[in-house]
Coordinates of C-alpha atoms in Angstrom, one line a residue:
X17 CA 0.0 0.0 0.0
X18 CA 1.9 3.4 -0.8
X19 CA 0.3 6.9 -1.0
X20 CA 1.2 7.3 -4.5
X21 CA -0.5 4.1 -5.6
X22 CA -3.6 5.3 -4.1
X23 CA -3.9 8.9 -5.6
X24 CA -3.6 7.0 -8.7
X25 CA -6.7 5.4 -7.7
X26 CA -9.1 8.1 -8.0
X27 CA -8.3 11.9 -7.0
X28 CA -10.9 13.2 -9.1
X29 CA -13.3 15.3 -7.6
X30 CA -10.9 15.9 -4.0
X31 CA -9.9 18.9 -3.1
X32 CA -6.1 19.5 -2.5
X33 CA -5.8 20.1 1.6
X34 CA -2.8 21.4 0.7
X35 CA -3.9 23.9 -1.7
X36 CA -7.2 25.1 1.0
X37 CA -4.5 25.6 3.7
X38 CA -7.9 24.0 5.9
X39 CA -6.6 22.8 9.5
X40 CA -9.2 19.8 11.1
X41 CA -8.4 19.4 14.6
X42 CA -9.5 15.4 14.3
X43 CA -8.7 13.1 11.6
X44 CA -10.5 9.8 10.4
X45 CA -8.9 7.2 8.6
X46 CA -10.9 4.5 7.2
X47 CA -14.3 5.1 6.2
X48 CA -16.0 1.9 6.1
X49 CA -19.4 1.6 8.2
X50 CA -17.8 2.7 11.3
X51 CA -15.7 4.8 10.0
X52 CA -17.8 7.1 8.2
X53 CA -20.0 7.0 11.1
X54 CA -17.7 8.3 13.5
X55 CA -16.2 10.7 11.1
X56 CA -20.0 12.4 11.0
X57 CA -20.7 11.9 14.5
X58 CA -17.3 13.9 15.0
X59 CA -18.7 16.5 12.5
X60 CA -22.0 16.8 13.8
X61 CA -20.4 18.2 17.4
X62 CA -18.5 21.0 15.6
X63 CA -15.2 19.3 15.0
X64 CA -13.2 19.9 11.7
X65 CA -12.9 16.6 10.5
X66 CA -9.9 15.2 8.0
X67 CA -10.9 12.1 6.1
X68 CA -9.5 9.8 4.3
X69 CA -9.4 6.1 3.0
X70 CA -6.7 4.0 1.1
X71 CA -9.6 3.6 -2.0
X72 CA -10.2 7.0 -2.5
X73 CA -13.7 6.2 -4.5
X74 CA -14.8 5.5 -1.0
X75 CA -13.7 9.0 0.3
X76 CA -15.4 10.9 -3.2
X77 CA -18.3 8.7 -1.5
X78 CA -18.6 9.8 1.8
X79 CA -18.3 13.6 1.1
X80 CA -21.0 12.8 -2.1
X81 CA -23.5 11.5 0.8
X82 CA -22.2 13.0 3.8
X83 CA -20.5 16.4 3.3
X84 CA -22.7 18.7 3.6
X85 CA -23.6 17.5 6.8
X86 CA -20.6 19.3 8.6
X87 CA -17.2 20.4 8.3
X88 CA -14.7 18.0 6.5
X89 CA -11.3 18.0 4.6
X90 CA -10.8 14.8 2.3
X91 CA -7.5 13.8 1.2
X92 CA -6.6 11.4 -1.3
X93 CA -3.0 10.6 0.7
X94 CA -1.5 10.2 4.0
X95 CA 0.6 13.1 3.5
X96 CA -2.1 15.4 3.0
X97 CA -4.2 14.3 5.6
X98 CA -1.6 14.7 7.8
X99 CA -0.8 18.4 6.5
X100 CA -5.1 19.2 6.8
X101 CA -4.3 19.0 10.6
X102 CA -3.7 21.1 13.4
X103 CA -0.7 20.2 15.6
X104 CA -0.5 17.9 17.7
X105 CA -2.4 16.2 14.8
X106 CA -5.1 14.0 16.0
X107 CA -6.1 11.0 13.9
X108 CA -8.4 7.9 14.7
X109 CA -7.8 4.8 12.8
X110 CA -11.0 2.9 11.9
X111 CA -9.3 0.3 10.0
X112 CA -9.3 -4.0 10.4
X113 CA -7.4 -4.8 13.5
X114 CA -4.2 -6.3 12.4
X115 CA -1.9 -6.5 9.9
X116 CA -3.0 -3.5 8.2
X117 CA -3.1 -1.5 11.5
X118 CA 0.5 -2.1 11.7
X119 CA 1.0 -1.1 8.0
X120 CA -0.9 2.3 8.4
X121 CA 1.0 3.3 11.4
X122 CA 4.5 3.1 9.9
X123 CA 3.4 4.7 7.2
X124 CA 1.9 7.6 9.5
X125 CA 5.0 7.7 11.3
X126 CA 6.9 8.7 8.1
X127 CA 4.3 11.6 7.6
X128 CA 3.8 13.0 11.3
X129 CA 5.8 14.4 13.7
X130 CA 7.0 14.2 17.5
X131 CA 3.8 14.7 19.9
X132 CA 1.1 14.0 17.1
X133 CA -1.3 11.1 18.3
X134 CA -2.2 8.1 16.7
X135 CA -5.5 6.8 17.8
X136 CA -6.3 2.7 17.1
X137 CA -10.5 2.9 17.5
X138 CA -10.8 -0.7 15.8
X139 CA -11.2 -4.1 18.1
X140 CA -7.6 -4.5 18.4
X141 CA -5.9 -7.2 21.0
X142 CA -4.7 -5.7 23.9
X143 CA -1.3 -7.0 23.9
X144 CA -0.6 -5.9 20.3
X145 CA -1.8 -2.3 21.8
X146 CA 0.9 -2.5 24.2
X147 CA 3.4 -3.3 21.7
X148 CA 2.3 -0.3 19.0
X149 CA 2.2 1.9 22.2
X150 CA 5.8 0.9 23.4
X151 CA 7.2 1.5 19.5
X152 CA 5.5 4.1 18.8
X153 CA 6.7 6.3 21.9
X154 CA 10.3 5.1 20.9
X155 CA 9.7 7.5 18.2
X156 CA 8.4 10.4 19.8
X157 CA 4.6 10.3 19.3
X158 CA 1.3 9.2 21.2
X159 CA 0.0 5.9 20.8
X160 CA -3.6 5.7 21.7
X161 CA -5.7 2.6 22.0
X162 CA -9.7 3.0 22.2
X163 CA -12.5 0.6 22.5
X164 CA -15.3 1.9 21.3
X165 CA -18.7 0.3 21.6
X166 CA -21.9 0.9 20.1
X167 CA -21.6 -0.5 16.7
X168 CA -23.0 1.7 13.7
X169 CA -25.6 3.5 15.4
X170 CA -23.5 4.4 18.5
X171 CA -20.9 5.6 16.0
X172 CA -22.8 7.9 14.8
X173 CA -25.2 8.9 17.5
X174 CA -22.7 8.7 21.0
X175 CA -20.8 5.6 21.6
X176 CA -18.8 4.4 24.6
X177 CA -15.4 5.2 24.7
X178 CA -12.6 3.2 26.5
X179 CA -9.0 5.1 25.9
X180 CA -6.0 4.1 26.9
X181 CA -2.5 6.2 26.4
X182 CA -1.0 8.7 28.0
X183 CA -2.8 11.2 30.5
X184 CA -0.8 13.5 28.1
X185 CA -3.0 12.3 24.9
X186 CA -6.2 12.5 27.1
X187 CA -5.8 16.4 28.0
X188 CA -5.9 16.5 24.0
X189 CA -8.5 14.0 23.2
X190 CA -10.7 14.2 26.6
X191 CA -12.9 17.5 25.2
X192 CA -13.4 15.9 21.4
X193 CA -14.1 12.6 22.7
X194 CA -16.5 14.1 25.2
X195 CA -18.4 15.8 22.7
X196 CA -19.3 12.6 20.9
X197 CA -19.6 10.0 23.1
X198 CA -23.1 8.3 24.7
X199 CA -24.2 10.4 28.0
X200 CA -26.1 8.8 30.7
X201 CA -27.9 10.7 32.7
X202 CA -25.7 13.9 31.5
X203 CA -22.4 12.5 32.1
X204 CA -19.8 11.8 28.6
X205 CA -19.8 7.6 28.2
X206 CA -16.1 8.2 28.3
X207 CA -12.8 8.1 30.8
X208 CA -9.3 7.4 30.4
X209 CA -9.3 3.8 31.7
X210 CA -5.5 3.9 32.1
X211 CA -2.0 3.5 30.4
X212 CA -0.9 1.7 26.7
X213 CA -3.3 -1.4 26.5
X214 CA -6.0 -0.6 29.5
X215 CA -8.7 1.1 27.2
X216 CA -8.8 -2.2 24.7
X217 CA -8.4 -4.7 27.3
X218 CA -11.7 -3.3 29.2
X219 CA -13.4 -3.0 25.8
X220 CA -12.0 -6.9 25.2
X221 CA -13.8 -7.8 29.0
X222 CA -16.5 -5.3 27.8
X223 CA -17.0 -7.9 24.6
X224 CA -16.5 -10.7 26.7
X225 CA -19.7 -10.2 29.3
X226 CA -21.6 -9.1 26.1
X227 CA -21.1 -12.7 24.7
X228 CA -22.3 -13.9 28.2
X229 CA -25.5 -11.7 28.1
X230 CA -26.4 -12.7 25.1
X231 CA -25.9 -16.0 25.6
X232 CA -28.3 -16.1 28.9
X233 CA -31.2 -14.2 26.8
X234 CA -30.8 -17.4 24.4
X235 CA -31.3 -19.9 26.9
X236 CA -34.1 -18.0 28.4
X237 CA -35.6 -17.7 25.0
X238 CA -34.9 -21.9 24.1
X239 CA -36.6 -22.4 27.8
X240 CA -39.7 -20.2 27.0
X241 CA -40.1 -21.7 23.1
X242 CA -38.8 -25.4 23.8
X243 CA -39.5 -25.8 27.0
X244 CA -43.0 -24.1 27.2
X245 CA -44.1 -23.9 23.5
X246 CA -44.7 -20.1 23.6
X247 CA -44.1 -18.3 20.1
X248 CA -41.7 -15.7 19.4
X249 CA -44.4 -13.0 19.5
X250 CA -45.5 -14.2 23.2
X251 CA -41.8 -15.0 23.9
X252 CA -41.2 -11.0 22.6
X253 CA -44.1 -9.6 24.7
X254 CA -42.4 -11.3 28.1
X255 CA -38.9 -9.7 27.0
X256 CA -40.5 -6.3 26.6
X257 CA -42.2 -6.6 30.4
X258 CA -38.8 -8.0 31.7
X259 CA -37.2 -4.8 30.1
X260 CA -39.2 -2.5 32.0
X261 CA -37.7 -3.8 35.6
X262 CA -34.4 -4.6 37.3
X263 CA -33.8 -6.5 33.7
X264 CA -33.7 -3.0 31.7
X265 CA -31.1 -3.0 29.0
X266 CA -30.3 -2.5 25.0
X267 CA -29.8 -6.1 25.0
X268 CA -32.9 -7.3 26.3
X269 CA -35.0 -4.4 24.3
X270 CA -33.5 -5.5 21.1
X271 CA -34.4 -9.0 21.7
X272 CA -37.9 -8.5 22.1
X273 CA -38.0 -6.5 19.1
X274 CA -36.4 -9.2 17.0
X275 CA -38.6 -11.7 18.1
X276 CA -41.9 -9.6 17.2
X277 CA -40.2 -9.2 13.7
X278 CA -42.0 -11.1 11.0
X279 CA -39.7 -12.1 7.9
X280 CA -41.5 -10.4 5.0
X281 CA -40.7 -13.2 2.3
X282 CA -42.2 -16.2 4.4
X283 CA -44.5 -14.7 6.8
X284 CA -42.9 -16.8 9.5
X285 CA -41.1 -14.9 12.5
X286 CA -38.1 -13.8 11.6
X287 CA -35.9 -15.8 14.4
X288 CA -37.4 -18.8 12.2
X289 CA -35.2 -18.7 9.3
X290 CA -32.5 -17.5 10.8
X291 CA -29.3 -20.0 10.6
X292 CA -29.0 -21.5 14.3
X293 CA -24.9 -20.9 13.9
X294 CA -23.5 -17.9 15.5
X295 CA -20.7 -16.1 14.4
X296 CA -17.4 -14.9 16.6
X297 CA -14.8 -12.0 15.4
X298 CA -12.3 -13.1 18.6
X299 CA -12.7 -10.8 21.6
X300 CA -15.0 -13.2 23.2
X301 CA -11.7 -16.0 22.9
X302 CA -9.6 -13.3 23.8
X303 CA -11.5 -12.7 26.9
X304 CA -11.4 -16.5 28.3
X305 CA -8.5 -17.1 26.9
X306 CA -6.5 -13.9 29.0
X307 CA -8.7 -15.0 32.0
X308 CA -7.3 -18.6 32.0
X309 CA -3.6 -16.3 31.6
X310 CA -4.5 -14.8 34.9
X311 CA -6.2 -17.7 36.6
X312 CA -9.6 -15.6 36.8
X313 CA -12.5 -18.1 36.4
X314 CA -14.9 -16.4 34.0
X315 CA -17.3 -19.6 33.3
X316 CA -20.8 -17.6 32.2
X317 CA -18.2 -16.0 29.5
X318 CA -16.5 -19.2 28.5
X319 CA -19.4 -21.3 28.0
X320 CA -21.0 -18.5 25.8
X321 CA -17.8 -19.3 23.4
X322 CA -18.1 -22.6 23.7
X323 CA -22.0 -22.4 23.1
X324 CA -21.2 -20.2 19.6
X325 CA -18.2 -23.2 19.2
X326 CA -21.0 -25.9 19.4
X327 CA -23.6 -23.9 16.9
X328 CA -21.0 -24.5 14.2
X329 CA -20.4 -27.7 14.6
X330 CA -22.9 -28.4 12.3
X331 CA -22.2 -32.0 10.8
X332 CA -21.9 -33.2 14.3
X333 CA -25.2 -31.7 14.7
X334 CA -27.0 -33.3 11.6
X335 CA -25.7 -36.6 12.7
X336 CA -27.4 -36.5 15.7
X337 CA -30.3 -35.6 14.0
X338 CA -29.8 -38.8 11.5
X339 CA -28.5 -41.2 14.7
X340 CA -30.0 -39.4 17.1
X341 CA -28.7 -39.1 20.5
X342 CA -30.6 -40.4 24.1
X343 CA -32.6 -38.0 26.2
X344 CA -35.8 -36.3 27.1
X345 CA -38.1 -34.2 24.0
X346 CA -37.2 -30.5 25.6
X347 CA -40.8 -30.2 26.9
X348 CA -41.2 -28.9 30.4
X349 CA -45.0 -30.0 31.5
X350 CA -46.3 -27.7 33.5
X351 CA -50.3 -26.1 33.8
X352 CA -51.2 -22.3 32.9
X353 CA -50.3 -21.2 37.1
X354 CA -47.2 -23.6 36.6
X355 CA -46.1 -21.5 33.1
X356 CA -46.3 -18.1 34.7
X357 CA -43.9 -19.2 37.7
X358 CA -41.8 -20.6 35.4
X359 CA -41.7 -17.6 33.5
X360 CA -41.2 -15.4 36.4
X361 CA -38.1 -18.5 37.8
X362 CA -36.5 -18.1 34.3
X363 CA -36.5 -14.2 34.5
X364 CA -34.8 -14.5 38.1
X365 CA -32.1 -17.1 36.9
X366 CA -31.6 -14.7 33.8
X367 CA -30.8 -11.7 36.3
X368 CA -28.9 -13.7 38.9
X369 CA -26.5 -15.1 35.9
X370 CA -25.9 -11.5 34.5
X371 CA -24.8 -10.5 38.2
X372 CA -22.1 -13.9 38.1
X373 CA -21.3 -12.5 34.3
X374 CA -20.5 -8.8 35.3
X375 CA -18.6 -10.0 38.4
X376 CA -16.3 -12.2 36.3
X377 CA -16.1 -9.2 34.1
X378 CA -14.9 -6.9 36.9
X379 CA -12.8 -9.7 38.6
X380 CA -10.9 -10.1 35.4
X381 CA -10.4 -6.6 34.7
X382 CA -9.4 -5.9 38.1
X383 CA -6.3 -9.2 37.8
X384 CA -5.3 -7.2 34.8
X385 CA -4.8 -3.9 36.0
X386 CA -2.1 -5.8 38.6
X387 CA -1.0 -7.7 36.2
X388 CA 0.1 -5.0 33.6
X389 CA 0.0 -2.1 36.1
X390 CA -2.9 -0.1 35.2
X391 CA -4.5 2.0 37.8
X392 CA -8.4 1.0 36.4
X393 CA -11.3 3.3 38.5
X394 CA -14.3 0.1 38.1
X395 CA -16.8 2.4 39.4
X396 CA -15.6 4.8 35.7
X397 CA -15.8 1.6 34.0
X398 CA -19.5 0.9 35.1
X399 CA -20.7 4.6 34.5
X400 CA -19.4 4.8 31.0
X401 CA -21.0 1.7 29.9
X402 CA -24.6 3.2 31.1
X403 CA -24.8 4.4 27.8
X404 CA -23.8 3.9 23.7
X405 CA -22.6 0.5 24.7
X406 CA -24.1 -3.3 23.7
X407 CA -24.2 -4.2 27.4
X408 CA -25.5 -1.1 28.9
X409 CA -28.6 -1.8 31.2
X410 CA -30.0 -0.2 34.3
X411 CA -28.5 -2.2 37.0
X412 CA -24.8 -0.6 36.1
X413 CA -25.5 2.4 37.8
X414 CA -25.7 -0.3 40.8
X415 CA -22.1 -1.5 40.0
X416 CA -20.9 2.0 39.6
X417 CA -22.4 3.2 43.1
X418 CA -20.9 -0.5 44.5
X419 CA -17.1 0.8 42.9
X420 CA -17.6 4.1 44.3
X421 CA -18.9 3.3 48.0
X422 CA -15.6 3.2 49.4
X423 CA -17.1 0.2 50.4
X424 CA -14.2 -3.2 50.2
X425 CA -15.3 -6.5 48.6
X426 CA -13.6 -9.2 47.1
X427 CA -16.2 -9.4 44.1
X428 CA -19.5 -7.6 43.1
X429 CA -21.0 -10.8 44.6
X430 CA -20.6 -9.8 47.7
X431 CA -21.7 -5.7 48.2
X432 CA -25.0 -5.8 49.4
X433 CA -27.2 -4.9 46.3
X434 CA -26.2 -7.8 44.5
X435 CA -25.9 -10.1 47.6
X436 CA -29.7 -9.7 48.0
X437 CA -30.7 -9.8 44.6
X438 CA -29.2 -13.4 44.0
X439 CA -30.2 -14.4 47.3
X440 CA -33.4 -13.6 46.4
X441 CA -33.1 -15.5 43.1
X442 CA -31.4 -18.6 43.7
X443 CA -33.7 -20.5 44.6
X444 CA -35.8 -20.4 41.1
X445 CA -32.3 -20.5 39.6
X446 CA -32.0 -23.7 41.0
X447 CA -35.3 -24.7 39.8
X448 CA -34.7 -23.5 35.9
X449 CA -31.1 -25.2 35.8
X450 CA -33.1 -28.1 36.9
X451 CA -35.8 -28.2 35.0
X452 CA -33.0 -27.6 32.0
X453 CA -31.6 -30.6 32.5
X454 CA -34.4 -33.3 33.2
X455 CA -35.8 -31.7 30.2
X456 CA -32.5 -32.1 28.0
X457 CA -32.7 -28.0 27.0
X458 CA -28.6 -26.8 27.0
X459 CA -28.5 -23.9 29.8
X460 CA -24.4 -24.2 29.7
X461 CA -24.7 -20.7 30.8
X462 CA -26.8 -20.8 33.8
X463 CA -25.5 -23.6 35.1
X464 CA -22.3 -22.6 34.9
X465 CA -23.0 -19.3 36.7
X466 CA -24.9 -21.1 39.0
X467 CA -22.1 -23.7 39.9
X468 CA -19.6 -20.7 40.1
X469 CA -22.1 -18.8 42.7
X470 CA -22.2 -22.0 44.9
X471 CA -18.5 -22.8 44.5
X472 CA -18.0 -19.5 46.3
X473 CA -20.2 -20.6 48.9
X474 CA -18.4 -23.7 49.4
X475 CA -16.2 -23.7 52.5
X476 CA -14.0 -26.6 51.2
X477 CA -13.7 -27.7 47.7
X478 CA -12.3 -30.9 46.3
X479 CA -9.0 -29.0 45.5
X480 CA -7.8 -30.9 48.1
X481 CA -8.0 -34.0 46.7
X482 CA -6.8 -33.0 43.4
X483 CA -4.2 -31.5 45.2
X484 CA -3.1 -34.7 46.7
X485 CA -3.5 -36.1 42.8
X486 CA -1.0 -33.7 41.6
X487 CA 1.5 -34.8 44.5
X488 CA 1.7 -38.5 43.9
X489 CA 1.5 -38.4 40.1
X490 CA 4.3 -35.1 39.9
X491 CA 5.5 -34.0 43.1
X492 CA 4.2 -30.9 42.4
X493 CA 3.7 -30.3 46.6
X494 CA 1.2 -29.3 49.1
X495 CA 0.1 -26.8 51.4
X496 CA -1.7 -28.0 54.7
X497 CA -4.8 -26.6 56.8
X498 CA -3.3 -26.9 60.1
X499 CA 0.8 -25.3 59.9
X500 CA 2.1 -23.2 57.4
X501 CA 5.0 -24.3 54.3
X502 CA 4.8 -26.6 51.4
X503 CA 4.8 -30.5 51.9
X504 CA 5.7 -33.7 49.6
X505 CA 4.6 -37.1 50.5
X506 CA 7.3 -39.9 49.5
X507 CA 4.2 -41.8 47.9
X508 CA 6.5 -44.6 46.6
X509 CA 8.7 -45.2 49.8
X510 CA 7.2 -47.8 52.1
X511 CA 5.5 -45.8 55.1
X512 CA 4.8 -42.7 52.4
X513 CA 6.6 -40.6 54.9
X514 CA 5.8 -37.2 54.3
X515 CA 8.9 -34.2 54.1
X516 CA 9.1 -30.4 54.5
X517 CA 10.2 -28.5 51.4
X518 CA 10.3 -25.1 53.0

């Protein structure tokens, strides 16, 4: 990819940046859906806005549809998108994470200078964040990597914004950034989350509980259709009361509307024809997979990989369907009074496994920020995910006030608020994961959140024995309950006597 190449490509009908002596105090590269949406968003909160993309028939595009719809400067190179802004130049790249991340920002370094700021706004690994951040300050200029959540309508309308960087790049970014992000009850959906990878590793965790979430409203909905025979339209109806309680969120408001939707070529509801294989672009692995990295148990968010894993696995599937497999039909058997319990048990295990979700969330993020040495505020976290974001929901101003109570827990299980409210729940969570099971409906997610909640409870866990496994297979050593040091038994000498290490 070179800048020459791609003036070749189509100038026509560009206006030299060079030659209008313009200055945008923001730049945009990339302007595929996201792009272009965050380029007018930008725009439409009275920023100058540079644009530009490596097929410049996409940039004659954008200002053909979009131009008059604020102030912009296209360029049809690097080199004059970099002289169309104000210093320290400013520039968001909205570009595939990768390769061609890498690829853009060497070239950008051969165009900007010393204390310009190169913003990565695409779903970028965190560790590769670190590493652009780290080379990129070796040659005097600001790295910047930013989740951003909210897909194409938060884009353009206010997303969520998790940057990393310096504290030095924030006092430059924090007023743009403010101006176009999602605001929750008049606050900006945006903070600086901490140093070189910290704003893409919460939007990674961010990713990871969404997977979760959206896993749980599945099972509920496979409980409710399966298990109870109610249609997608009475299924949708139940998800639009839930969204009016402690259940409020995008996610569960979406879901109701996609199940009143009625596909317009068959007649049949939408969620009918629908392939039953659901797609994954990597933060969702990423999440479990750092997790397991830093020995943070994250099951509700594992399982919902594992779940998209199985939904692909579709000759395995269609086998079972031609040698089918042992078990019970799905149906749950229960009268009219019996439904509406069940209904109300399913919307109490639903809440109660989003509380085990956001805790794993926050567990993980918090390992993280000691592991890389980030200095993460969780209650921030929580208040700028109210808003813009796929996961914001109601009870995240509850996480946000736990964070900021001063008060001192181990996990979010355990401040009051959500102590009750799976207290309260647990007991019909029990009863759905049940239910599930004698009726052969998957709930990998529930019952996964519900074993993790009573794994916490559990005063003694069979790590012991396991323990004891690991010492007469590998001498891998012991701690005891009763003095302190670590302990190897001499499991193949006669008498198995038993020796201090240290």
């Amino acid at each position: 990819m070179t800048d020459t190449t791609e003036a070749d490509n189509g100038a026509a009908g560009l206006a030299s940046t060079a030659s209008q002596g313009a200055q945008a105090n923001i730049g945009v590269i990339g302007l595929g859906v996201m792009g272009a949406s965050l380029a007018r968003n930008l725009a439409h909160h009275g920023n100058t806005v540079a644009v530009y993309n490596r097929h410049t028939d996409r940039t004659e595009e954008f200002m053909k549809n979009y131009g008059s719809e604020g102030a912009f400067i296209p360029s049809d190179s690097l080199q004059g998108l970099a002289d169309s802004l104000e210093k320290p130049r400013k520039v968001i790249l909205m570009i595939t994470a990768g390769r061609a991340t890498d690829a853009v920002i060497e070239e950008l370094l051969g165009v900007f200078e010393p204390e310009d700021i190169i913003i990565d706004g695409g779903n970028s690994y965190f560790e590769d964040t670190i590493r652009r951040e780290k080379d990129v300050r070796a040659r005097g200029l600001h790295f910047v990597g930013c989740g951003i959540s909210g897909g194409e309508e938060g884009a353009l309308n206010g997303p969520s914004m998790m940057p990393g960087g310096t504290d030095w790049s924030w006092n430059y970014l924090k007023p743009i950034f403010e101006s176009i992000a999602a605001k929750a009850e008049g606050e900006p959906c945006v903070t600086h989350i901490g140093e070189d990878g910290a704003g893409h590793f919460v939007k990674m965790v961010h990713n990871g509980i969404e997977y979760a979430d959206m896993q749980l409203i599945g099972e509920s909905y496979d409980l409710l259709r399966r298990g109870l025979g109610l249609s997608p339209q009475e299924i949708g109806d139940i998800f639009d009361e839930w969204d009016k309680g402690e259940l409020d969120s995008y996610l569960v408001e979406i879901t109701s509307e996609v199940l009143h939707h009625t596909d317009a070529d068959t007649g049949k509801p939408f969620v009918d024809i629908v392939l039953d294989e659901a797609g994954m672009k990597g933060t969702g692995t990423w999440t479990v997979q750092t997790a397991l990295s830093l020995a943070i148990p994250v099951t509700g968010i594992a399982e919902a990989v594992f779940a998209r894993g199985l939904s692909g696995q579709k000759e395995q599937r269609e086998e079972s369907r031609r040698t089918p497999l042992a078990g019970p039909d799905g149906h749950i058997a229960l009268g009219d009074e019996g439904k509406d319990a069940f209904i109300e048990a399913v919307r109490k295990a639903l809440y109660a496994s989003k509380i085990v979700a956001y805790a794993q969330g926050f567990d993980e993020i918090s390992a993280g920020a000691r592991q890389y040495g980030w200095d993460i505020d969780l209650g921030a976290v929580a208040r700028i995910w109210r808003g813009g974001c796929i996961i914001r929901a109601k009870f995240l101003n509850r996480i946000s006030d736990a964070y900021g109570s001063g008060r001192t827990f181990t996990s979010l299980l355990f401040d009051e608020y959500f102590k009750d409210a799976v207290e309260n729940a647990h007991d019909a969570w029990r009863q759905v994961v049940a239910a599930a099971a004698q009726a052969g409906i998957p709930v990998p997610a529930f019952s996964s959140s519900l074993a993790y909640y009573d794994g916490l409870r559990s005063g003694r866990l069979p790590a012991a024995l396991i323990q004891g496994q690991r010492d007469f297979f590998g001498a891998h050593t012991y701690k005891r309950v009763d003095r302190p040091g670590t302990f190897h038994t001499l499991w193949a000498q006669e008498g198995r006597r038993e020796i201090q290490e240290n």
